[in-house]
mmCIF file of C-alpha atoms and ligand atoms in Angstrom:
data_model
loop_
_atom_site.group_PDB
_atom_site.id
_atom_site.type_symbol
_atom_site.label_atom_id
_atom_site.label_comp_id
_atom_site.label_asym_id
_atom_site.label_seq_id
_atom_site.Cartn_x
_atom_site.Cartn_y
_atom_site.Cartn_z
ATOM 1 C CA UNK M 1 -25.908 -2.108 24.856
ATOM 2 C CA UNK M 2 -22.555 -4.380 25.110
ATOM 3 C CA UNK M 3 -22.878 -7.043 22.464
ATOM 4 C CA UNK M 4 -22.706 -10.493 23.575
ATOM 5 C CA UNK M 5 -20.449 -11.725 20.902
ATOM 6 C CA UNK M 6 -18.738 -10.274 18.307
ATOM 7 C CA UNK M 7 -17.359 -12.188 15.036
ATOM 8 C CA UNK M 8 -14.257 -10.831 12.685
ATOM 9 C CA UNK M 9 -13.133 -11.872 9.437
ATOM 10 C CA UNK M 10 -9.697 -11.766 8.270
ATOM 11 C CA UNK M 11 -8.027 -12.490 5.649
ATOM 12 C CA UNK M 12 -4.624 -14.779 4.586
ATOM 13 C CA UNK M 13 -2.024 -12.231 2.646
ATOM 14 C CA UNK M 14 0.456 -13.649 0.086
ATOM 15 C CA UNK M 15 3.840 -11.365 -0.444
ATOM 16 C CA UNK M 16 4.004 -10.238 -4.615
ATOM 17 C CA UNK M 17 7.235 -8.570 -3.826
ATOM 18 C CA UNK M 18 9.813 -9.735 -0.502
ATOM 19 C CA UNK M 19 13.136 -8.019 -0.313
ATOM 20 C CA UNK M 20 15.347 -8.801 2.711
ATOM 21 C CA UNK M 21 17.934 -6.504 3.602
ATOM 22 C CA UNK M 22 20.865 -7.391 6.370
ATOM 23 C CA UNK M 23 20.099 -8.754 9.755
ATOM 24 C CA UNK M 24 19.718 -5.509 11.927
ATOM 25 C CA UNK M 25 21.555 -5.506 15.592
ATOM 26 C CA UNK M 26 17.630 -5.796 16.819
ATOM 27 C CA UNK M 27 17.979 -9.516 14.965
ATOM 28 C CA UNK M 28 15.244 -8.317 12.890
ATOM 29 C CA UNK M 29 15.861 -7.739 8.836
ATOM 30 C CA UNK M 30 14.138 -4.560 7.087
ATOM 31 C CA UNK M 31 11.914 -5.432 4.217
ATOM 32 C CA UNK M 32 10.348 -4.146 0.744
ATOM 33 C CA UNK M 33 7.182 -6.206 1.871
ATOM 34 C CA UNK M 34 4.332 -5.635 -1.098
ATOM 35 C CA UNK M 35 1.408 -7.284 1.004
ATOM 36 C CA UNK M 36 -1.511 -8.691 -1.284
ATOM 37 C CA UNK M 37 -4.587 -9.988 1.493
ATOM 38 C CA UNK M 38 -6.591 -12.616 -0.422
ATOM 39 C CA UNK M 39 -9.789 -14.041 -0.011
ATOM 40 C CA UNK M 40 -8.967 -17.437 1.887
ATOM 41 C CA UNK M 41 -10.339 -16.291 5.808
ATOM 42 C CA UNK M 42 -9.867 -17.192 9.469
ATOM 43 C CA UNK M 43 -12.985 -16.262 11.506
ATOM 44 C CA UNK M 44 -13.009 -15.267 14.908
ATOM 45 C CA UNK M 45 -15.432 -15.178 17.352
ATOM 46 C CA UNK M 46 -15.076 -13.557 21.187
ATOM 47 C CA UNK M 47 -17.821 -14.152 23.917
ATOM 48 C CA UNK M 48 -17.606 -13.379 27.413
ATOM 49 C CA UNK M 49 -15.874 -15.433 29.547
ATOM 50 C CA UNK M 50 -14.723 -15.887 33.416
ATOM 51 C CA UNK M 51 -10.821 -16.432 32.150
ATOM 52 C CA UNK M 52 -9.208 -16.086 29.183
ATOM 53 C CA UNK M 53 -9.812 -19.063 27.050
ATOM 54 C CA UNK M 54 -8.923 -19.821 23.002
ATOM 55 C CA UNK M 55 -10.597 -22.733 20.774
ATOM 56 C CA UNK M 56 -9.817 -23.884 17.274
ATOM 57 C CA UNK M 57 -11.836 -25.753 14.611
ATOM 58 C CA UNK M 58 -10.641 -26.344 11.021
ATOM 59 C CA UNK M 59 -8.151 -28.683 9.187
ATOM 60 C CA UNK M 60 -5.333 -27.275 10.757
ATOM 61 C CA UNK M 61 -6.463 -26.857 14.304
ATOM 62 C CA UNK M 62 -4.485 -29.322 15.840
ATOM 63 C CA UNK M 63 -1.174 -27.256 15.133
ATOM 64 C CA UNK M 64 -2.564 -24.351 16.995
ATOM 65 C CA UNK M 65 -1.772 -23.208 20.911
ATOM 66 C CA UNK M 66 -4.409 -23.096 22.674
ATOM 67 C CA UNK M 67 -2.469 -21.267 25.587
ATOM 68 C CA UNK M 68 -1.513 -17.330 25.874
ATOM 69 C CA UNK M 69 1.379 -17.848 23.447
ATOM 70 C CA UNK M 70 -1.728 -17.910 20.868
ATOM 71 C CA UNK M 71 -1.287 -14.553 19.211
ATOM 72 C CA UNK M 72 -5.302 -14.179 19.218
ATOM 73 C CA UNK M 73 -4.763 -14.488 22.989
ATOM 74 C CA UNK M 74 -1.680 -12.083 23.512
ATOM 75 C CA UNK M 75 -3.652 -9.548 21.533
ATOM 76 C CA UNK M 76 -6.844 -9.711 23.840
ATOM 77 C CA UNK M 77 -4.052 -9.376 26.841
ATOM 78 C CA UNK M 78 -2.400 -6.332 24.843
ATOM 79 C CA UNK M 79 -5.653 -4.724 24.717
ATOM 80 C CA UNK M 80 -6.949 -5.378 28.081
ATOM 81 C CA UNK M 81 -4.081 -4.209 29.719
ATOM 82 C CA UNK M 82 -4.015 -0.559 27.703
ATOM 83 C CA UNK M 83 -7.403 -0.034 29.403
ATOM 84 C CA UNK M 84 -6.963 -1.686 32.684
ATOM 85 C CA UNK M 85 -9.250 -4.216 32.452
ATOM 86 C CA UNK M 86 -9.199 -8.107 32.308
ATOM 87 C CA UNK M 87 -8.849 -9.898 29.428
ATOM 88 C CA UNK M 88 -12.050 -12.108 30.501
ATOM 89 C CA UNK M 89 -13.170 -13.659 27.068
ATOM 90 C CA UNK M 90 -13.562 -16.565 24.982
ATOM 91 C CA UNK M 91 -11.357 -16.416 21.171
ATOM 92 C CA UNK M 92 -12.838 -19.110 18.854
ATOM 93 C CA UNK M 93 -11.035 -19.315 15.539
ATOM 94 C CA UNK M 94 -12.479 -20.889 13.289
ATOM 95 C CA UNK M 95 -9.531 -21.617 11.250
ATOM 96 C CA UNK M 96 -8.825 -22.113 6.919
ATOM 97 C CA UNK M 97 -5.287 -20.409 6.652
ATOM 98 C CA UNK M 98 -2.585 -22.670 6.763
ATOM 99 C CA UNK M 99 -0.715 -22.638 10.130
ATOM 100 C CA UNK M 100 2.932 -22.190 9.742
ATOM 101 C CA UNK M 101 2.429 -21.438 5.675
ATOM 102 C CA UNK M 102 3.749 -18.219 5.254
ATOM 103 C CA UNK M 103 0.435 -16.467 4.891
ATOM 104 C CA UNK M 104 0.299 -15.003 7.738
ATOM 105 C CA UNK M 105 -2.482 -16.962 9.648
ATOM 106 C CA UNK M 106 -1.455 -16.344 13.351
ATOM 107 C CA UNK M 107 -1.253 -13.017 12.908
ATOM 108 C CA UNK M 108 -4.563 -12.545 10.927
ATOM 109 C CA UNK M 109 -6.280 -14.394 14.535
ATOM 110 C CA UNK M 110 -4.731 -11.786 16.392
ATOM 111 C CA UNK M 111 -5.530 -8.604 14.128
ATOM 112 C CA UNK M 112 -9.298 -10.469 14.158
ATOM 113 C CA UNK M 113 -9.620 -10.906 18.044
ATOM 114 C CA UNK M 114 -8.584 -7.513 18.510
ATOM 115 C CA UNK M 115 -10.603 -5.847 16.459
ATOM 116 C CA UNK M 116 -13.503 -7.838 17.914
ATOM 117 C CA UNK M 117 -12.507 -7.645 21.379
ATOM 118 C CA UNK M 118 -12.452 -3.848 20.838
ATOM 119 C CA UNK M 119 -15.813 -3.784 19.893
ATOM 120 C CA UNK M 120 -16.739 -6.791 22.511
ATOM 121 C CA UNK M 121 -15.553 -4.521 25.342
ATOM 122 C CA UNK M 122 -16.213 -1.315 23.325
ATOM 123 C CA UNK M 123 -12.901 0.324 24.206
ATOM 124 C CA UNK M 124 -13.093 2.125 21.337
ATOM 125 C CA UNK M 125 -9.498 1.745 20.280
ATOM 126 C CA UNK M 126 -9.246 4.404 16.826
ATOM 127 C CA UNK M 127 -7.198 3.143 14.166
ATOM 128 C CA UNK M 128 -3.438 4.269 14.904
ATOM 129 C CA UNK M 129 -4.397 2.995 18.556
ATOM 130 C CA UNK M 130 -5.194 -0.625 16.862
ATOM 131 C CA UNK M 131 -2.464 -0.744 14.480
ATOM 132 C CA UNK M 132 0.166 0.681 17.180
ATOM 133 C CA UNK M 133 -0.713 -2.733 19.174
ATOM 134 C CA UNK M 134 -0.689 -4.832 15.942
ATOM 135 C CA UNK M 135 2.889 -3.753 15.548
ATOM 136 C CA UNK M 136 3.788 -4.711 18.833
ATOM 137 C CA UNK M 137 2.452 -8.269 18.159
ATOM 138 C CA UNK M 138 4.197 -8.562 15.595
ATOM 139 C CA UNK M 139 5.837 -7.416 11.544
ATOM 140 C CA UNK M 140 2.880 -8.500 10.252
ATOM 141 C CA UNK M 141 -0.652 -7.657 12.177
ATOM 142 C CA UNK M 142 -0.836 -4.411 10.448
ATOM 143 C CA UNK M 143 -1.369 -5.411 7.268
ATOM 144 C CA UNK M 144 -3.957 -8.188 8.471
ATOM 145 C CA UNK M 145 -6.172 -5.138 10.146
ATOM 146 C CA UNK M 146 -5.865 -3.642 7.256
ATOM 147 C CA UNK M 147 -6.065 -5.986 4.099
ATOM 148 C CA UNK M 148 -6.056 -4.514 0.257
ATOM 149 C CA UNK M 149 -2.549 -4.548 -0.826
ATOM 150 C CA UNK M 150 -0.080 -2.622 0.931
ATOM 151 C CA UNK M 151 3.666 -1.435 0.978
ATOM 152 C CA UNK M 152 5.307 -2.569 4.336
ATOM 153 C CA UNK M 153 8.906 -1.410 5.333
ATOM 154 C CA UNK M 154 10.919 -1.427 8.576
ATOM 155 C CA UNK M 155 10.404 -4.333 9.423
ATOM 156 C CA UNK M 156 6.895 -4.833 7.485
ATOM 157 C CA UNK M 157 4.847 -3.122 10.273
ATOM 158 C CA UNK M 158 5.122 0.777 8.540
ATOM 159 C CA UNK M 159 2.459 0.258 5.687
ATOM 160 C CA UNK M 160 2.063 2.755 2.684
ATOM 161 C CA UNK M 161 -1.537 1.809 0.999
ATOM 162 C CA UNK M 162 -1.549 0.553 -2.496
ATOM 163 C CA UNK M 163 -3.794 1.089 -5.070
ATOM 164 C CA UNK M 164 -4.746 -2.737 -7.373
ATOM 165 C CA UNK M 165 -6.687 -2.017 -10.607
ATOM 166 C CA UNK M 166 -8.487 -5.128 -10.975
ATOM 167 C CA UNK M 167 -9.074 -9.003 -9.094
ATOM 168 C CA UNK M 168 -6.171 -11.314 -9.025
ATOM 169 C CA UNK M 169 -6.521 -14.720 -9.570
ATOM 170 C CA UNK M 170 -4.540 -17.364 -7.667
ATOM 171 C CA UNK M 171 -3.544 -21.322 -6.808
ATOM 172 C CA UNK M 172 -2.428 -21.608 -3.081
ATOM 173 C CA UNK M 173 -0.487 -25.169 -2.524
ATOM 174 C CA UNK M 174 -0.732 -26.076 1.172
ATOM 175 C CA UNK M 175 2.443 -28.335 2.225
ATOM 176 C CA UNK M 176 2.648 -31.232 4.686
ATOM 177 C CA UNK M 177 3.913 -29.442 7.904
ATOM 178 C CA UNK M 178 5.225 -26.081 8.204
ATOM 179 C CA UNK M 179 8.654 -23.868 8.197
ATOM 180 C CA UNK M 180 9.720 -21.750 11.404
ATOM 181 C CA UNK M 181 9.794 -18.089 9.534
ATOM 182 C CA UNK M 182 12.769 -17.672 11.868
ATOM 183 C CA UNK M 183 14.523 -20.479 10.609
ATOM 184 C CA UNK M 184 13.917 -19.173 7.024
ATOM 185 C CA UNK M 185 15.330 -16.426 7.951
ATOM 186 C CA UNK M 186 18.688 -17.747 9.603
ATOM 187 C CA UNK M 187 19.057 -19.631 6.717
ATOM 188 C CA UNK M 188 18.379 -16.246 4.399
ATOM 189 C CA UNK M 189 20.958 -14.782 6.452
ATOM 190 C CA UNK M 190 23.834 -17.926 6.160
ATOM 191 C CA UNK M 191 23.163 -17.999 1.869
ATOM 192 C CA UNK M 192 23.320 -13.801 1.629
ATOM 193 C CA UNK M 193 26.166 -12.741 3.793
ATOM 194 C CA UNK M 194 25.605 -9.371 1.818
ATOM 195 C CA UNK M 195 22.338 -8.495 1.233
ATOM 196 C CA UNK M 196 21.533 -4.850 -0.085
ATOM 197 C CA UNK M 197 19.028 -2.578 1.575
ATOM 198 C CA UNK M 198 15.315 -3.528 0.452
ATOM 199 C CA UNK M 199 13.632 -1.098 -2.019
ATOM 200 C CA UNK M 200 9.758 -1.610 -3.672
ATOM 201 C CA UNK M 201 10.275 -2.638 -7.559
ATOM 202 C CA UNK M 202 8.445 0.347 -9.574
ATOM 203 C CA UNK M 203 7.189 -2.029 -12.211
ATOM 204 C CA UNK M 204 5.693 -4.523 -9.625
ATOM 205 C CA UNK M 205 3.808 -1.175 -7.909
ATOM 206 C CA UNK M 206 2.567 -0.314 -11.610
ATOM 207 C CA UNK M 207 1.333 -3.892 -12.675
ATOM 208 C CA UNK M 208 -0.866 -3.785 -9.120
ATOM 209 C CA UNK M 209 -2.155 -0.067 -10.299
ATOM 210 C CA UNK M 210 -3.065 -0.973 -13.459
ATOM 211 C CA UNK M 211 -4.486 -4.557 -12.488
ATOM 212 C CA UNK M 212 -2.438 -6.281 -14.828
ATOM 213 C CA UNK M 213 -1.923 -9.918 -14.281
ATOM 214 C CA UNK M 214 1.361 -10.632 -16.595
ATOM 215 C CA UNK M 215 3.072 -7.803 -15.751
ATOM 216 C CA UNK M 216 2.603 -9.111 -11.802
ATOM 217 C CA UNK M 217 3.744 -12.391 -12.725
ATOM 218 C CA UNK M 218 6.763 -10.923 -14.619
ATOM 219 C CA UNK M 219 7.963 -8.897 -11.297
ATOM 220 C CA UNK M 220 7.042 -11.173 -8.617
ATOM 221 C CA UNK M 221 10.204 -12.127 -6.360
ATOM 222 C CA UNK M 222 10.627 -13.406 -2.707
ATOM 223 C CA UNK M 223 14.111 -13.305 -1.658
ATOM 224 C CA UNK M 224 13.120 -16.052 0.990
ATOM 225 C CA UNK M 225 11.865 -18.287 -1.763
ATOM 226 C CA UNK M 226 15.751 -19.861 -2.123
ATOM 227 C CA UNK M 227 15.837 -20.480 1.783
ATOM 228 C CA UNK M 228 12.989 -22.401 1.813
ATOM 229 C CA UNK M 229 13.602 -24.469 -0.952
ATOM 230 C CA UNK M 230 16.782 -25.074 0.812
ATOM 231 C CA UNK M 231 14.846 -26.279 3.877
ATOM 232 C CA UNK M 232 12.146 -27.761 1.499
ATOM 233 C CA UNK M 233 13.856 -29.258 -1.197
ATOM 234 C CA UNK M 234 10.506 -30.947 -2.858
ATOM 235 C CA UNK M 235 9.104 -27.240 -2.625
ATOM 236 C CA UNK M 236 10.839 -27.333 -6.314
ATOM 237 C CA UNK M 237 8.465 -30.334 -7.419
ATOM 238 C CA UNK M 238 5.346 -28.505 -6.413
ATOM 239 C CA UNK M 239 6.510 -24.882 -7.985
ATOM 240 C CA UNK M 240 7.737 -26.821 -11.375
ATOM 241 C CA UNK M 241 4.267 -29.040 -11.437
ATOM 242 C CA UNK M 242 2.143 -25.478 -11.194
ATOM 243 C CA UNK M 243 3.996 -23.610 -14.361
ATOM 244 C CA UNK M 244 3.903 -26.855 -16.127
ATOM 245 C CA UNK M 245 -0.223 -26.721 -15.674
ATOM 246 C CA UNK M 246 -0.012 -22.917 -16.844
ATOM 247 C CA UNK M 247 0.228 -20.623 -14.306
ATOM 248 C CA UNK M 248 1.920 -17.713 -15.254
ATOM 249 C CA UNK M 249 4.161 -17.224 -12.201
ATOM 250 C CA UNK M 250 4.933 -19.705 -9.227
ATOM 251 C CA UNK M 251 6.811 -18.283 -6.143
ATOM 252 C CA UNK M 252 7.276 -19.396 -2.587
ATOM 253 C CA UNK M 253 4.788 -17.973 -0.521
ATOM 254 C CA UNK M 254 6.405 -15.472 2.562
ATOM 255 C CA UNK M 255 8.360 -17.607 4.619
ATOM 256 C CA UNK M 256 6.821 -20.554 2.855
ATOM 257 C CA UNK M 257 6.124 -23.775 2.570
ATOM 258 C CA UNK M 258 2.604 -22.816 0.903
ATOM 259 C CA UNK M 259 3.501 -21.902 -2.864
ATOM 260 C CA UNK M 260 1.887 -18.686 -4.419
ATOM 261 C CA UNK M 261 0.838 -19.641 -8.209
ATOM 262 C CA UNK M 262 -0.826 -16.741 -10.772
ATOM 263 C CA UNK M 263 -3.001 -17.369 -12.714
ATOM 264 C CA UNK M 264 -4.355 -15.477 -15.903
ATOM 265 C CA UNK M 265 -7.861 -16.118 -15.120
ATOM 266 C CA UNK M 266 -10.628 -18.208 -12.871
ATOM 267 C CA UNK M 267 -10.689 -21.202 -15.270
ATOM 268 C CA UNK M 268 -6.675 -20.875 -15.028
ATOM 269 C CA UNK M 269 -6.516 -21.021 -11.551
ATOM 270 C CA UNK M 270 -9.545 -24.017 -11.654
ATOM 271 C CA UNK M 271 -7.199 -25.999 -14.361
ATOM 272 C CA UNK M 272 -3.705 -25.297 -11.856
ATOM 273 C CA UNK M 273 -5.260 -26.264 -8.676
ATOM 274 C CA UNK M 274 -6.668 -29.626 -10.146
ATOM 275 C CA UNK M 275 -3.249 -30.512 -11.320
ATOM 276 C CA UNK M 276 -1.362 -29.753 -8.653
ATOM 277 C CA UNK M 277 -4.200 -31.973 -6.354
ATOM 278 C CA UNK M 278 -3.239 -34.762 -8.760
ATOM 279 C CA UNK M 279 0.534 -34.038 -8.647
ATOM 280 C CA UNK M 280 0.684 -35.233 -5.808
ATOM 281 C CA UNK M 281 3.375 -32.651 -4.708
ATOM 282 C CA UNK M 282 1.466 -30.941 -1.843
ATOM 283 C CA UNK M 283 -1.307 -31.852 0.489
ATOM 284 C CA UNK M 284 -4.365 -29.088 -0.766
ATOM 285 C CA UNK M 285 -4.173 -26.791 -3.450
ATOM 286 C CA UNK M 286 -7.111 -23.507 -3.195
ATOM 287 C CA UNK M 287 -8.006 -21.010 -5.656
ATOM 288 C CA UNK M 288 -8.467 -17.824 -4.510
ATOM 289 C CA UNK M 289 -8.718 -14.184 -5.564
ATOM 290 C CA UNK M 290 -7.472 -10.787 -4.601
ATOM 291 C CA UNK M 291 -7.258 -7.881 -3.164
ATOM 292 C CA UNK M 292 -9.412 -9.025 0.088
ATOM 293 C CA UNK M 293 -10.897 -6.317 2.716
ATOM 294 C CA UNK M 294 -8.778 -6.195 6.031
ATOM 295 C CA UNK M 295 -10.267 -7.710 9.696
ATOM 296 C CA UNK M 296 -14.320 -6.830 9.320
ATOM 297 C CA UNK M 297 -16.869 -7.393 12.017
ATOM 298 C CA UNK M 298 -19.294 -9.499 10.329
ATOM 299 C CA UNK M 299 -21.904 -9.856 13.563
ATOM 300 C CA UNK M 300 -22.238 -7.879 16.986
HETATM 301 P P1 ATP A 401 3.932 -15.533 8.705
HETATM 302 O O1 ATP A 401 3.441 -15.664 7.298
HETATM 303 O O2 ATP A 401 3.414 -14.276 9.398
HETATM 304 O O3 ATP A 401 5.402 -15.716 8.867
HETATM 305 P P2 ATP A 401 2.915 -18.174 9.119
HETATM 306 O O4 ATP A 401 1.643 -18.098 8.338
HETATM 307 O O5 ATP A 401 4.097 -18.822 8.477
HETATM 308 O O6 ATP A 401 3.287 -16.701 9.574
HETATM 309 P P3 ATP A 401 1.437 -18.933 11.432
HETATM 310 O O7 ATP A 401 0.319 -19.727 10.870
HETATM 311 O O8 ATP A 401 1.147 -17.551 11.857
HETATM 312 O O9 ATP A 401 2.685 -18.926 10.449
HETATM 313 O O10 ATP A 401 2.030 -19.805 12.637
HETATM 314 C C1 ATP A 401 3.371 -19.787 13.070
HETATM 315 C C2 ATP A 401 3.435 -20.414 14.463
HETATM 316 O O11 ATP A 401 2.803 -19.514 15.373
HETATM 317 C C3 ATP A 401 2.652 -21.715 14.578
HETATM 318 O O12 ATP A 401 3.473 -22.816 14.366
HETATM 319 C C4 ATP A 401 2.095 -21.671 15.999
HETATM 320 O O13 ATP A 401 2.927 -22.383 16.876
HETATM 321 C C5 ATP A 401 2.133 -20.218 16.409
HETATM 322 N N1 ATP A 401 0.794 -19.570 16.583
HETATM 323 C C6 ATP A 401 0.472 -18.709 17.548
HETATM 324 N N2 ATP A 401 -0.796 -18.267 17.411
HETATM 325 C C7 ATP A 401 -1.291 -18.866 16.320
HETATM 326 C C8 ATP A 401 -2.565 -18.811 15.677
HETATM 327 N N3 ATP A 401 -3.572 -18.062 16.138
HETATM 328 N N4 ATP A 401 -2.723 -19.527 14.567
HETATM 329 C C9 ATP A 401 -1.697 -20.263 14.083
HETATM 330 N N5 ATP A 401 -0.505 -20.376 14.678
HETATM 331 C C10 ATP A 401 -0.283 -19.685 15.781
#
């Protein structure tokens, strides 16, 4: 029988290792892109519908399309039209990434609506058939279907599997108002005329293997982090006020303006996301914990 409605999980990712290479002719830059998904969720939820139609509840919502440039919405479309049908549905996200916060929360919708439009419609895309239309959406979709912790080159959308010994613990400090990951990256490209090609740091793969926190925290880099803060100045406030309250490592999440912090352990992380909430440098801070399972059907 065709299930009525179908509801996905998906997790927020946070980049432990970003290298950006040169600006390709495409526009696009290839990437080292360690992907880490942790445990802070969007949940989406597809019903039949006469049209195509997307709502949005959460703290963010208001920042979200609600029109086919929605990347939930594109990927329903994407799917629909690879099997000749209509894209006839309604996408509810319920929404707790940050929008615009460099963890990858539009792109998590659409690797959740199409894994739950699949089953919705029971196309019964396989695997490389999903992912091949993630990458298509965009860099990175993959790694949202997918979750765990993940190598992504080209342009983040080829993904190697990683192996992570052990749970992560991390702050998350949510800005006021976003940054345009293609602005970050113009601005990437006008402070490193010469960029050299992207490779994954061996010692960053081995402190994921072996689970070890300080090791991580020792190799974490994000060579967007000094584009943002040139966009972001007060990005420096919030970074300085989490290593002040102990975090072992604070970096610029992705394209930022969220800021990644690690944290030795779950009191850590309870002790860094209190201060930074009374820092008053940011507008939220979260703890959180990783690896996190890719997009999961949680009801059909
Ligand atoms: P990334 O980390 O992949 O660079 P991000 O987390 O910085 O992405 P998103 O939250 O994905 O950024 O949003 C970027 C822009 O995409 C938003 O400003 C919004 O206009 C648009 N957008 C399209 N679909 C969505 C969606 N489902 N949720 C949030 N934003 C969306």
């Amino acid at each position: 029988m065709t299930p009525r409605t179908v509801t996905v999980r998906v997790p927020a990712k946070v980049n432990t290792q970003l290298s950006v290479g040169p600006a390709r002719p495409d526009g696009f830059h290839d990437l080292a892109n360690v992907f880490l998904a942790v445990a802070l969720h969007d949940t989406v939820t597809v019903t039949p519908a006469d049209d195509l139609r997307i709502t949005c509840t959460g703290p963010d919502a208001a920042q979200v399309p609600l029109d086919r440039t929605n990347l939930a919405a594109r990927a329903a479309e994407l799917l629909a039209a690879r099997h000749g049908i209509e894209p006839r549905v309604h996408i509810h996200i319920d929404k707790d990434i940050p929008v615009a916060g460099g963890m990858a929360g539009g792109s998590a919708d659409a690797a959740g609506a199409l894994l739950a439009c699949d089953a919705l419609w029971g196309t019964g895309a396989s695997q490389v058939q999903l992912l091949d239309i993630c990458a298509e959406l965009g860099s990175d979709v993959p790694f949202s279907l997918v979750g765990g912790a993940a190598l992504g080159t080209g342009r983040g959308e080829k993904l190697t599997p990683l192996e992570v010994g052990g749970t992560f613990h991390w702050v998350f400090a949510v800005a006021d108002g976003g940054l345009s990951t293609p602005a970050v990256y113009r601005e990437f490209d006008r402070l490193t005329p010469d960029a050299p090609e992207p490779a994954a740091a061996p010692a960053l793969l081995d402190a994921l293997r072996t689970g070890d926190a300080k090791a991580l925290a020792a190799t974490l880099t994000n060579d967007l982090q000094a584009a943002a803060l040139s966009l972001r100045p007060s990005l420096a406030e919030t970074l300085a006020a989490g290593t002040a309250a102990g975090a072992l490592a604070a970096l610029v999440s992705g394209s930022g303006p969220t800021t990644a912090f690690l944290c030795a352990d779950a009191e850590a992380a309870h002790q860094v996301a209190a201060a930074l909430t009374a820092s008053g440098t940011c507008r939220a801070a979260r703890a959180t914990t990783s690896p996190a399972p890719g997009a999961t059907v949680l009801t059909d």
